[in-house]
Amino acid sequence: MADMEKKIIYLDHAATTYVKPEVFEVMKPYFDTEYGNPSSIYSIGRSNRKAVEDARISVAKSIGAAEPSEIYFTGSGTESDNWAIKGAALALKKKGKHIITSNIEHPAVLATCEFLQKQGYDITYVKVDEEGLINPEDVDKEIRPDTILVTIMMANNEIGTIQPIKEIAQVCKKHGVLFHTDAVQAAGNIPINVKDLGVDLLSVSGHKFYGPKGVGMLYIRKGVRIESLIHGGHQERNRRAGTENVPGIVGFAKALELANINMEAHYKKLSSLRDRALKGITDRIPYTRVNGSMEKRLPGNLNISFRFVEGESVLLMLDMKGIKASSGSACTSGSLDPSHVLLSIGLPHEIAHGSLRLSFGEINTEEEVDYLIDALDEIINKLRNMSPLYEDFTKGV
Amino acid sequence: MYSEKVMDHFTNPRNVGEIENADGVGQVGNAKCGDIMKMYLKIEDGIIKDAKFKTFGCGAAVATSSMATELLIGKTIKEAEMITNKVVMEALDGLPPVKVHCSVLAEEAIAAALQDYKIKNGLVEDNMYEGCSGCCGGCGSHELRREHLHAEHE
């Protein structure tokens, strides 16, 4: 395994993915030869207009939208979330100022809600159970006459929990309340069909499914009115100004198309690697627990807590062995509190500090997983031998 | 994000372990904050002959503990009391701003172990640090101690 130590073993695909060669290939011409502005009327402008509109048609098809005009390209998943939430809040402020979300959302949603709270909006945070799941009935109970929007993520970025989006959408529909879902982690990993789900607004980011960074998408169901946030141009049907990121948009569409074609094989491969890692780790290392539901979970996500150790130390030692992963410890977030998601599912602080997120991808192999298990066994042992918590535990203090 | 020295002390921490029948033992921090440091001292004729530690925490917490033990060994008690978080940080070629509290924890661990030694040997009357969780200096206790030290050494 000595040669593996020089190699990078990337187990952080929930953070970002590499761009697939097929995707990069279709993007290339729009950087140098076909560099025109889609808004220009000459040929290399028109060819770019066509590339953007073809991408829109492709994305609409990929997510089951009724019309390509329901697809709006943005600069990121975060922008899409901001637009959906602030745009709905601004458009519907006369109807009410109440928004419902969950306490395990991505900061792109949570911080946007906090911002609106400062502007006088009222935010309700629906709690999740110990597996990280939301009960649609809890959403139902919180809806009031002045509720204007419900925003609940489709799949969680830390623990991979997949929410009952269709059922929550039905609750919202019953009350005539808009429903937005952040599908950034879900896209490319599980099927998304906006018609079947019944959502009004849905956010996606390009770099989570082997597409480029710097490009996102917001699905806005036909007839749904939200305010624009970026002004200054007629692009995206007057709703999102700014010259289109043509290579990004082209790459986004291609990556999503490939993800849809490969979805079954992708799901099978990632979940098999994930399960192999889970079994190896829990067989070899005592005092560990898996966070989140094992049934309703993204195929590549594994979130484990190791008692008596701290997450950043684990990450640094993994990094020295070439393994790239992520943690929910406070030290990796720059705050004093560990992950809000892990605390929300009821983990005590000291256990949340010792958590590790592994997110597998299409390039990973069983050999890499086995190397990971060996590495973790050694690292956790080393750190526990250094830990006063473990010392107290073994002495029965 | 970390200096080479921090990474060196994190990867190969010096003086990890316990000292049986230590002359001074101090533990600071708490699991909730994600940092606990336990410091053991062997003191003979007013000189720190040996220092060992156990730490639960991030890379910086381990590195500052390790560096603190290296700085402690061979020092007199008075000299050891001068090992502030700044001294530990400088010895490690600095820490990222969000990790400065780890060096404060190291300073507090040293203080707590020395205090334990003094209490055990009847060298202090008032036990001003009793009950201090020392978590991240949030309670301001290390500031108090610093003022106290400052007054003593002036």
XYZ file of C-alpha atoms in Angstrom:
551
model
C 0.000 0.000 0.000
C 3.068 2.247 0.118
C 2.338 3.665 -3.329
C -1.164 4.583 -2.190
C 0.243 6.997 0.344
C 1.434 9.265 -2.442
C -1.903 9.063 -4.191
C -4.858 11.253 -3.362
C -7.851 9.313 -2.144
C -10.705 11.730 -2.534
C -13.628 10.970 -0.238
C -15.227 14.406 -0.196
C -17.539 14.331 -3.206
C -20.274 16.095 -1.219
C -17.943 19.105 -1.064
C -17.251 19.094 -4.778
C -16.467 16.723 -7.637
C -13.996 16.727 -10.482
C -15.348 17.622 -13.924
C -15.849 14.558 -16.094
C -13.756 14.589 -19.309
C -16.914 14.364 -21.473
C -18.258 17.428 -19.676
C -15.012 19.395 -19.951
C -14.863 18.551 -23.669
C -18.237 20.164 -24.481
C -17.347 23.251 -22.414
C -14.011 23.969 -24.101
C -15.117 25.708 -27.316
C -17.016 28.346 -25.349
C -13.814 29.549 -23.700
C -11.763 30.321 -26.802
C -13.282 29.836 -30.241
C -17.010 30.242 -29.542
C -16.586 33.066 -27.076
C -19.392 35.359 -28.229
C -21.981 36.968 -26.007
C -25.309 35.138 -26.290
C -27.014 38.531 -26.517
C -25.076 39.569 -29.663
C -26.717 39.127 -33.032
C -23.686 38.011 -35.051
C -22.877 34.358 -35.596
C -20.655 33.621 -32.580
C -23.239 35.354 -30.412
C -26.094 33.366 -31.913
C -24.233 30.082 -31.500
C -23.863 30.872 -27.801
C -27.550 31.733 -27.499
C -28.335 28.362 -29.031
C -25.923 26.588 -26.642
C -27.624 28.183 -23.621
C -31.128 27.408 -24.868
C -30.177 23.825 -25.779
C -28.783 23.425 -22.264
C -32.046 24.748 -20.841
C -34.035 22.188 -22.851
C -31.701 19.426 -21.683
C -31.925 20.422 -18.003
C -35.723 20.703 -18.196
C -35.797 17.171 -19.531
C -33.372 15.928 -16.864
C -35.533 17.136 -13.981
C -38.932 16.527 -15.582
C -39.911 20.197 -15.940
C -42.958 20.956 -18.070
C -41.153 23.659 -20.056
C -37.565 24.811 -20.600
C -38.693 28.319 -19.583
C -38.999 27.039 -16.014
C -35.208 26.624 -15.858
C -33.113 29.615 -14.707
C -29.327 29.439 -14.630
C -27.562 31.109 -11.708
C -24.032 31.388 -10.314
C -24.312 28.701 -7.624
C -26.623 26.571 -5.510
C -26.296 29.217 -2.809
C -27.523 31.913 -5.189
C -30.461 29.711 -6.192
C -31.425 29.241 -2.525
C -31.097 32.966 -1.846
C -33.167 33.844 -4.886
C -35.927 31.336 -4.123
C -36.297 32.391 -0.485
C -35.710 36.145 -0.670
C -37.543 36.337 -4.006
C -40.625 34.634 -2.541
C -40.432 36.699 0.649
C -40.352 39.953 -1.320
C -43.071 38.945 -3.761
C -45.481 37.739 -1.075
C -44.846 40.136 1.793
C -48.378 41.525 1.481
C -49.803 38.060 2.049
C -47.639 37.405 5.089
C -44.163 37.182 6.535
C -44.021 33.659 7.888
C -41.532 31.118 6.513
C -41.110 27.493 7.565
C -37.796 25.675 7.259
C -35.934 22.936 9.138
C -33.078 23.090 11.608
C -30.765 20.948 9.459
C -30.705 23.108 6.321
C -27.523 24.176 4.563
C -26.246 27.608 5.671
C -27.349 28.976 2.265
C -30.933 28.518 3.504
C -30.425 29.087 7.236
C -28.445 32.312 6.865
C -30.932 33.613 4.284
C -33.778 32.944 6.732
C -31.840 34.676 9.506
C -31.365 37.669 7.228
C -35.111 37.796 6.571
C -35.803 37.482 10.277
C -33.838 40.698 10.785
C -36.070 42.304 8.125
C -39.162 41.445 10.173
C -40.048 38.013 8.837
C -41.064 35.242 11.203
C -39.200 31.950 10.771
C -40.311 28.583 12.140
C -37.749 25.779 12.323
C -39.293 22.319 12.100
C -37.326 19.758 14.105
C -35.996 16.488 12.717
C -36.040 13.121 14.464
C -32.922 11.251 15.609
C -32.350 9.947 12.084
C -32.557 13.452 10.669
C -35.983 13.026 9.087
C -38.812 15.543 8.926
C -42.379 14.505 9.575
C -44.636 16.180 6.964
C -47.346 16.425 9.631
C -45.059 18.703 11.628
C -44.885 21.023 8.631
C -48.683 20.857 8.330
C -49.097 21.908 11.977
C -46.869 24.961 11.563
C -48.635 26.435 8.512
C -50.568 29.601 9.356
C -52.652 32.030 7.289
C -49.595 34.272 6.933
C -47.220 31.465 5.861
C -45.780 32.317 2.465
C -43.048 29.732 1.938
C -41.834 26.348 3.121
C -38.203 25.504 2.331
C -36.900 22.024 3.189
C -33.816 20.420 1.661
C -34.192 17.265 -0.416
C -31.060 15.571 0.949
C -28.776 16.675 3.742
C -25.166 17.598 2.980
C -23.725 16.203 6.215
C -25.676 13.061 7.029
C -27.210 12.382 3.594
C -30.761 11.997 4.896
C -33.384 12.109 2.124
C -36.559 13.951 3.130
C -40.140 13.031 2.150
C -40.281 15.921 -0.321
C -43.335 14.699 -2.214
C -45.382 14.445 0.989
C -44.241 17.868 2.212
C -45.120 19.343 -1.202
C -48.631 17.874 -0.885
C -49.047 19.526 2.524
C -47.983 22.867 1.051
C -50.267 22.475 -1.943
C -53.219 21.744 0.345
C -52.642 25.092 2.069
C -51.707 26.991 -1.064
C -48.220 27.733 0.248
C -45.134 27.878 -1.996
C -42.618 25.078 -1.530
C -38.895 25.308 -2.238
C -36.394 22.501 -1.919
C -32.612 22.716 -1.923
C -31.715 19.703 -4.079
C -27.995 20.515 -4.296
C -26.884 17.244 -2.679
C -29.658 15.160 -4.225
C -29.046 16.083 -7.878
C -27.109 13.423 -9.721
C -27.417 10.965 -6.827
C -31.140 10.218 -6.749
C -33.835 10.823 -9.390
C -35.415 14.275 -9.421
C -38.707 14.860 -11.173
C -40.216 18.226 -10.298
C -43.654 17.292 -11.648
C -43.751 14.106 -9.630
C -42.394 15.826 -6.508
C -44.827 18.712 -6.865
C -42.338 21.398 -5.844
C -42.612 25.056 -6.880
C -38.940 25.961 -6.589
C -35.867 23.733 -6.661
C -32.152 24.599 -6.384
C -29.278 22.662 -7.951
C -25.519 23.293 -8.151
C -23.319 22.096 -11.023
C -20.220 20.908 -9.182
C -21.833 18.163 -7.109
C -22.416 15.824 -10.057
C -19.165 16.076 -12.031
C -20.046 19.414 -13.605
C -18.262 22.770 -13.262
C -18.227 25.151 -10.286
C -19.724 28.612 -10.544
C -23.002 27.564 -12.114
C -26.310 26.690 -10.510
C -29.936 26.431 -11.489
C -33.252 27.422 -10.016
C -36.394 25.712 -11.228
C -39.359 28.064 -10.986
C -42.654 26.368 -11.781
C -44.650 28.189 -14.446
C -46.984 30.712 -12.847
C -44.909 31.124 -9.665
C -43.943 34.771 -9.148
C -40.829 35.605 -7.171
C -38.914 38.879 -7.175
C -35.576 39.135 -8.912
C -32.442 39.808 -6.892
C -29.962 40.650 -9.644
C -30.902 43.550 -11.890
C -29.248 45.096 -14.908
C -29.960 42.981 -17.961
C -32.598 41.079 -19.843
C -30.932 37.663 -19.387
C -32.861 34.654 -18.068
C -36.158 36.166 -19.175
C -35.481 39.424 -17.332
C -35.285 37.589 -14.024
C -31.564 37.127 -13.464
C -29.348 39.753 -15.048
C -25.743 39.187 -16.066
C -24.035 37.705 -19.093
C -24.554 33.972 -19.077
C -21.730 31.665 -17.983
C -21.963 29.817 -21.292
C -19.270 27.141 -20.755
C -20.593 26.606 -17.243
C -24.191 26.262 -18.398
C -23.219 23.883 -21.205
C -21.179 21.792 -18.762
C -23.961 21.832 -16.168
C -26.481 20.448 -18.660
C -24.103 17.775 -19.953
C -23.148 16.626 -16.445
C -26.795 16.382 -15.368
C -27.668 14.488 -18.530
C -24.828 11.985 -17.898
C -25.838 11.647 -14.238
C -29.362 10.713 -15.279
C -28.126 8.120 -17.774
C -25.716 6.568 -15.227
C -27.897 6.925 -12.143
C -28.604 3.266 -11.484
C -24.972 2.159 -11.829
C -23.820 5.227 -9.859
C -26.208 4.438 -7.004
C -25.157 0.797 -6.900
C -21.438 1.524 -6.958
C -21.462 4.284 -4.346
C -23.760 2.524 -1.907
C -21.664 -0.628 -2.171
C -18.448 1.306 -1.384
C -20.236 3.099 1.440
C -21.508 -0.142 2.968
C -18.070 -1.749 2.675
C -16.532 1.209 4.511
C -19.227 1.181 7.166
C -18.821 -2.527 7.864
C -15.023 -2.351 7.945
C -14.941 0.670 10.221
C -17.536 -0.526 12.718
C -16.060 -4.058 12.787
C -12.579 -2.777 13.511
C -13.100 0.357 15.606
C -15.189 0.233 18.793
C -17.229 3.121 20.230
C -18.398 4.436 16.867
C -21.871 5.348 15.673
C -23.400 6.106 12.294
C -25.305 9.365 12.070
C -28.504 9.622 10.034
C -30.921 7.138 8.529
C -29.436 4.131 6.733
C -32.553 3.601 4.587
C -33.344 7.125 3.445
C -29.803 8.141 2.640
C -27.734 9.347 -0.309
C -25.732 6.454 -1.782
C -22.272 7.962 -1.255
C -22.732 9.462 2.204
C -21.281 8.082 5.400
C -21.203 10.080 8.623
C -19.571 8.443 11.616
C -18.739 9.615 15.119
C -15.721 8.233 16.947
C -15.951 8.746 20.673
C -13.061 10.308 22.621
C -11.418 11.959 19.595
C -11.810 15.285 17.842
C -12.674 15.523 14.140
C -10.039 17.965 12.931
C -7.252 15.766 14.287
C -8.736 12.830 12.402
C -8.907 14.883 9.192
C -5.295 16.081 9.499
C -4.024 12.550 10.036
C -6.123 11.212 7.164
C -4.737 13.972 4.970
C -1.186 12.872 5.783
C -2.155 9.476 4.440
C -3.559 11.046 1.278
C -7.202 10.697 2.285
C -9.386 13.775 1.831
C -12.519 13.917 3.970
C -14.646 16.324 5.988
C -15.812 16.736 9.587
C -18.592 18.239 11.649
C -16.320 19.349 14.454
C -16.241 22.940 15.638
C -12.601 23.256 14.694
C -13.382 22.793 11.026
C -16.199 25.307 11.049
C -14.343 28.130 12.758
C -16.958 28.390 15.510
C -17.091 26.888 18.988
C -20.085 24.695 18.253
C -19.959 21.474 16.303
C -22.280 20.828 13.361
C -25.850 22.110 13.819
C -27.055 19.033 11.946
C -25.433 16.582 14.369
C -26.694 18.546 17.370
C -30.201 18.571 15.836
C -30.317 14.784 15.659
C -29.499 14.699 19.355
C -25.753 14.070 19.460
C -24.013 15.438 22.564
C -21.367 18.053 21.785
C -18.412 15.834 22.650
C -19.549 13.104 20.242
C -20.427 15.576 17.496
C -16.869 16.957 17.759
C -15.545 13.535 16.800
C -17.489 13.101 13.604
C -16.261 12.335 10.126
C -18.086 12.733 6.823
C -16.989 10.487 3.993
C -18.644 11.037 0.622
C -17.785 8.478 -2.022
C -17.677 9.112 -5.739
C -17.410 7.337 -9.043
C -13.603 7.287 -9.061
C -13.286 5.481 -5.721
C -12.364 1.782 -5.533
C -12.748 -1.043 -3.043
C -8.965 -0.996 -2.596
C -9.199 2.643 -1.506
C -11.962 1.823 0.940
C -9.825 -0.933 2.480
C -6.899 1.463 2.754
C -9.214 3.963 4.453
C -10.338 1.371 7.002
C -6.721 0.489 7.890
C -5.785 4.159 8.120
C -8.737 5.049 10.334
C -8.104 2.125 12.647
C -4.531 3.311 13.189
C -5.466 7.006 13.519
C -8.344 6.541 15.952
C -6.143 4.308 18.084
C -3.350 6.848 18.142
C -5.683 9.717 19.030
C -7.511 7.733 21.696
C -4.220 6.868 23.341
C -3.602 10.598 23.531
C -7.094 11.441 24.794
C -7.816 12.167 28.476
C -11.472 11.288 27.776
C -10.465 7.793 26.700
C -8.160 7.523 29.702
C -11.064 8.368 32.032
C -13.306 5.940 30.162
C -10.866 3.007 30.364
C -10.228 3.725 34.041
C -13.958 3.843 34.604
C -13.952 7.445 35.851
C -3.198 26.754 7.532
C -0.772 25.444 10.193
C 2.959 26.202 10.374
C 5.464 23.404 9.823
C 6.260 23.424 13.532
C 2.611 22.960 14.478
C 2.305 20.069 12.032
C 5.523 18.566 13.373
C 4.286 18.687 16.976
C 0.880 17.379 15.918
C 2.310 14.486 13.897
C 5.032 13.601 16.396
C 3.787 14.938 19.691
C 6.454 15.025 22.426
C 5.821 13.739 25.933
C 2.428 12.115 25.411
C 1.310 10.086 28.408
C 0.902 10.136 32.143
C 3.311 10.444 35.058
C 2.632 8.076 37.931
C 2.502 9.887 41.263
C 2.931 13.223 39.531
C 3.729 16.195 41.741
C 1.257 18.356 39.891
C -1.674 17.493 37.635
C -3.904 19.996 35.890
C -6.829 19.500 33.563
C -8.526 22.339 31.693
C -11.139 22.714 28.983
C -14.224 20.594 28.521
C -15.575 18.097 26.036
C -18.423 20.392 25.056
C -15.970 22.936 23.640
C -14.021 20.153 21.974
C -10.744 20.670 23.868
C -9.430 19.028 27.026
C -5.810 19.211 28.153
C -4.367 17.248 31.015
C -0.851 18.103 32.148
C 1.342 16.044 34.477
C 4.463 17.469 36.162
C 7.356 15.862 38.007
C 8.985 18.526 40.168
C 12.171 18.123 42.198
C 13.861 20.918 44.181
C 11.691 23.494 42.462
C 12.710 22.301 39.001
C 10.376 20.662 36.499
C 12.095 17.357 35.789
C 9.426 15.911 33.534
C 6.162 16.929 31.918
C 3.625 14.781 30.092
C 0.228 15.437 28.596
C -2.949 13.946 27.256
C -5.158 16.036 24.987
C -8.543 15.669 23.345
C -8.768 18.312 20.680
C -7.808 19.618 17.285
C -4.355 19.726 15.686
C -3.501 23.013 17.389
C -4.576 21.711 20.794
C -2.258 18.708 20.463
C 0.632 20.838 19.147
C 0.342 23.485 21.877
C 0.246 20.748 24.561
C 3.307 19.109 23.090
C 5.199 22.397 22.833
C 4.159 23.368 26.370
C 5.720 20.180 27.807
C 8.948 20.834 25.868
C 9.109 24.376 27.202
C 8.382 23.223 30.753
C 11.057 20.582 31.182
C 14.123 21.968 33.000
C 12.432 25.203 34.064
C 12.036 26.465 37.635
C 8.497 27.045 38.854
C 8.929 30.799 38.512
C 10.160 30.371 34.920
C 7.322 27.969 34.166
C 4.840 30.577 35.328
C 6.166 32.877 32.621
C 5.143 30.465 29.860
C 2.122 32.350 28.554
C 0.008 31.466 25.542
C 2.079 33.963 23.572
C 5.300 32.123 24.404
C 3.787 28.803 23.307
C 2.433 30.364 20.131
C 5.737 31.980 19.211
C 7.566 28.721 19.805
C 5.215 27.133 17.265
C 5.773 29.923 14.701
C 2.241 31.170 15.250
C -1.295 29.833 15.063
C -4.259 30.755 12.871
C -6.476 33.343 14.642
C -9.298 30.834 15.278
C -6.814 28.571 17.075
C -5.347 31.090 19.491
C -7.646 29.767 22.222
C -5.723 26.457 22.071
C -2.568 28.238 23.226
C -4.579 29.885 26.008
C -5.660 26.404 27.045
C -2.001 25.324 27.165
C -1.168 28.273 29.403
C -4.098 27.367 31.637
C -3.068 23.707 31.767
C 0.412 24.720 32.929
C -1.101 27.052 35.542
C -3.511 24.380 36.755
C -0.736 21.768 37.118
C 1.516 24.246 38.975
C -1.372 25.280 41.194
C -2.015 21.617 42.022
C 1.644 21.246 42.977
C 1.496 24.326 45.191
C -1.659 23.167 46.933
C -0.206 19.717 47.524
C 2.884 21.288 49.059
C 1.136 23.963 51.085
C 2.630 26.770 49.029
C -0.598 28.728 48.472
C -3.201 30.082 50.793
C -5.981 31.097 48.475
C -6.933 28.674 45.782
C -8.038 31.181 43.210
C -8.282 28.700 40.367
C -10.392 26.094 42.028
C -13.400 25.158 39.949
C -12.162 26.968 36.853
C -13.177 24.980 33.792
C -10.688 27.107 31.858
C -12.670 26.625 28.694
C -11.184 28.771 25.982
C -10.613 31.683 28.350
C -14.236 32.622 27.839
C -14.801 33.301 31.534
C -11.853 35.675 31.625
C -10.092 33.608 34.279
C -6.795 33.584 32.415
C -6.951 37.356 32.172
C -7.289 37.516 35.949
C -4.356 35.174 36.321
C -2.272 37.250 33.969
C -2.944 40.393 35.981
C -2.049 38.482 39.095
C 1.195 37.247 37.531
C 2.000 40.663 36.207
C 1.658 42.133 39.690
C 3.833 39.371 41.130
C 6.658 39.830 38.675
C 6.710 43.623 38.525
